[in-house]
């Protein structure tokens, strides 16, 4: 059944009320869940083409550019790779 909050899916999964959910590799960090209790079972490569940043239409261009530059800096200096490495195990 549909839920209004992804956190409810996590609670139901850990409580054994549902068996499977689709989630991205960064979910453990961003949603602060204990992914050591989970097992990856099937990659959804056919529907997953990467992540995107989304900004509202009202976001100032200079703020958007600043965020994009900061993200690219994390990628360039290896910080992004370090953050993602534990999630690939």
Short mmCIF file of the C-alpha atoms (twelve columns), coordinates in Angstrom:
data_MODEL
# 
_entry.id   MODEL 
# 
loop_
_atom_site.group_PDB 
_atom_site.id 
_atom_site.type_symbol 
_atom_site.label_atom_id 
_atom_site.label_alt_id 
_atom_site.label_comp_id 
_atom_site.label_asym_id 
_atom_site.label_seq_id 
_atom_site.Cartn_x 
_atom_site.Cartn_y 
_atom_site.Cartn_z 
_atom_site.pdbx_PDB_model_num 
ATOM 1  C CA . UNK A 1  0.000  0.000  0.000   1 
ATOM 2  C CA . UNK A 2  1.215  3.540  -0.634  1 
ATOM 3  C CA . UNK A 3  2.724  5.496  2.249   1 
ATOM 4  C CA . UNK A 4  3.076  9.233  2.644   1 
ATOM 5  C CA . UNK A 5  6.521  9.101  4.226   1 
ATOM 6  C CA . UNK A 6  9.540  7.000  3.202   1 
ATOM 7  C CA . UNK A 7  10.525 6.713  6.886   1 
ATOM 8  C CA . UNK A 8  7.390  4.631  7.394   1 
ATOM 9  C CA . UNK A 9  8.706  2.161  4.806   1 
ATOM 10 C CA . UNK A 10 11.928 1.790  6.807   1 
ATOM 11 C CA . UNK A 11 10.041 1.224  10.056  1 
ATOM 12 C CA . UNK A 12 7.831  -1.403 8.408   1 
ATOM 13 C CA . UNK A 13 10.855 -3.113 6.837   1 
ATOM 14 C CA . UNK A 14 12.723 -3.352 10.163  1 
ATOM 15 C CA . UNK A 15 9.534  -4.515 11.897  1 
ATOM 16 C CA . UNK A 16 9.096  -7.316 9.350   1 
ATOM 17 C CA . UNK A 17 5.819  -5.938 7.987   1 
ATOM 18 C CA . UNK A 18 7.258  -5.612 4.461   1 
ATOM 19 C CA . UNK A 19 10.028 -7.633 2.868   1 
ATOM 20 C CA . UNK A 20 11.551 -5.357 0.278   1 
ATOM 21 C CA . UNK A 21 11.954 -1.709 -0.613  1 
ATOM 22 C CA . UNK A 22 13.857 0.065  -3.349  1 
ATOM 23 C CA . UNK A 23 16.419 2.542  -2.134  1 
ATOM 24 C CA . UNK A 24 19.557 4.304  -3.281  1 
ATOM 25 C CA . UNK A 25 23.040 3.723  -1.938  1 
ATOM 26 C CA . UNK A 26 23.145 7.103  -0.204  1 
ATOM 27 C CA . UNK A 27 19.917 6.408  1.715   1 
ATOM 28 C CA . UNK A 28 21.793 5.051  4.722   1 
ATOM 29 C CA . UNK A 29 23.543 8.371  5.187   1 
ATOM 30 C CA . UNK A 30 20.812 10.768 4.170   1 
ATOM 31 C CA . UNK A 31 17.994 9.040  6.052   1 
ATOM 32 C CA . UNK A 32 20.256 7.907  8.921   1 
ATOM 33 C CA . UNK A 33 19.202 4.267  8.905   1 
ATOM 34 C CA . UNK A 34 21.308 1.265  9.940   1 
ATOM 35 C CA . UNK A 35 21.987 -0.392 6.613   1 
ATOM 36 C CA . UNK A 36 24.122 -3.072 8.280   1 
ATOM 37 C CA . UNK A 37 20.805 -4.792 9.009   1 
ATOM 38 C CA . UNK A 38 19.917 -4.879 5.317   1 
ATOM 39 C CA . UNK A 39 21.011 -7.039 2.426   1 
ATOM 40 C CA . UNK A 40 21.221 -5.868 -1.165  1 
ATOM 41 C CA . UNK A 41 19.243 -8.297 -3.304  1 
ATOM 42 C CA . UNK A 42 18.841 -6.819 -6.760  1 
ATOM 43 C CA . UNK A 43 20.314 -3.787 -8.499  1 
ATOM 44 C CA . UNK A 44 17.739 -1.696 -10.317 1 
ATOM 45 C CA . UNK A 45 20.090 -0.600 -13.074 1 
ATOM 46 C CA . UNK A 46 17.337 -0.433 -15.680 1 
ATOM 47 C CA . UNK A 47 15.525 2.348  -13.856 1 
ATOM 48 C CA . UNK A 48 18.428 4.015  -12.066 1 
ATOM 49 C CA . UNK A 49 20.457 6.402  -14.189 1 
ATOM 50 C CA . UNK A 50 22.073 8.439  -11.442 1 
ATOM 51 C CA . UNK A 51 21.140 11.142 -9.058  1 
ATOM 52 C CA . UNK A 52 20.143 14.686 -9.811  1 
ATOM 53 C CA . UNK A 53 20.010 17.926 -7.907  1 
ATOM 54 C CA . UNK A 54 16.696 19.682 -8.166  1 
ATOM 55 C CA . UNK A 55 16.178 23.340 -7.396  1 
ATOM 56 C CA . UNK A 56 12.960 25.277 -7.326  1 
ATOM 57 C CA . UNK A 57 12.392 27.736 -10.169 1 
ATOM 58 C CA . UNK A 58 12.764 30.560 -7.678  1 
ATOM 59 C CA . UNK A 59 16.269 29.562 -6.599  1 
ATOM 60 C CA . UNK A 60 18.761 32.298 -7.357  1 
ATOM 61 C CA . UNK A 61 21.175 31.294 -10.110 1 
ATOM 62 C CA . UNK A 62 24.246 32.256 -8.082  1 
ATOM 63 C CA . UNK A 63 23.138 30.041 -5.183  1 
ATOM 64 C CA . UNK A 64 22.522 27.112 -7.545  1 
ATOM 65 C CA . UNK A 65 25.961 27.601 -9.132  1 
ATOM 66 C CA . UNK A 66 27.586 27.715 -5.691  1 
ATOM 67 C CA . UNK A 67 25.999 24.387 -4.682  1 
ATOM 68 C CA . UNK A 68 27.009 22.741 -7.963  1 
ATOM 69 C CA . UNK A 69 30.605 23.992 -7.577  1 
ATOM 70 C CA . UNK A 70 30.743 22.676 -3.998  1 
ATOM 71 C CA . UNK A 71 29.520 19.252 -5.134  1 
ATOM 72 C CA . UNK A 72 32.055 19.161 -7.962  1 
ATOM 73 C CA . UNK A 73 34.779 20.084 -5.456  1 
ATOM 74 C CA . UNK A 74 33.769 17.111 -3.287  1 
ATOM 75 C CA . UNK A 75 34.019 14.882 -6.330  1 
ATOM 76 C CA . UNK A 76 37.367 16.325 -7.463  1 
ATOM 77 C CA . UNK A 77 39.137 16.017 -4.109  1 
ATOM 78 C CA . UNK A 78 37.937 12.448 -3.458  1 
ATOM 79 C CA . UNK A 79 35.580 13.266 -0.590  1 
ATOM 80 C CA . UNK A 80 32.535 11.991 -2.471  1 
ATOM 81 C CA . UNK A 81 34.249 8.675  -3.189  1 
ATOM 82 C CA . UNK A 82 35.172 8.323  0.506   1 
ATOM 83 C CA . UNK A 83 31.574 8.950  1.562   1 
ATOM 84 C CA . UNK A 84 30.192 6.443  -0.925  1 
ATOM 85 C CA . UNK A 85 32.771 3.662  -0.355  1 
ATOM 86 C CA . UNK A 86 31.143 2.126  2.767   1 
ATOM 87 C CA . UNK A 87 27.813 1.983  0.948   1 
ATOM 88 C CA . UNK A 88 29.218 -0.234 -1.803  1 
ATOM 89 C CA . UNK A 89 30.236 -3.026 0.578   1 
# 
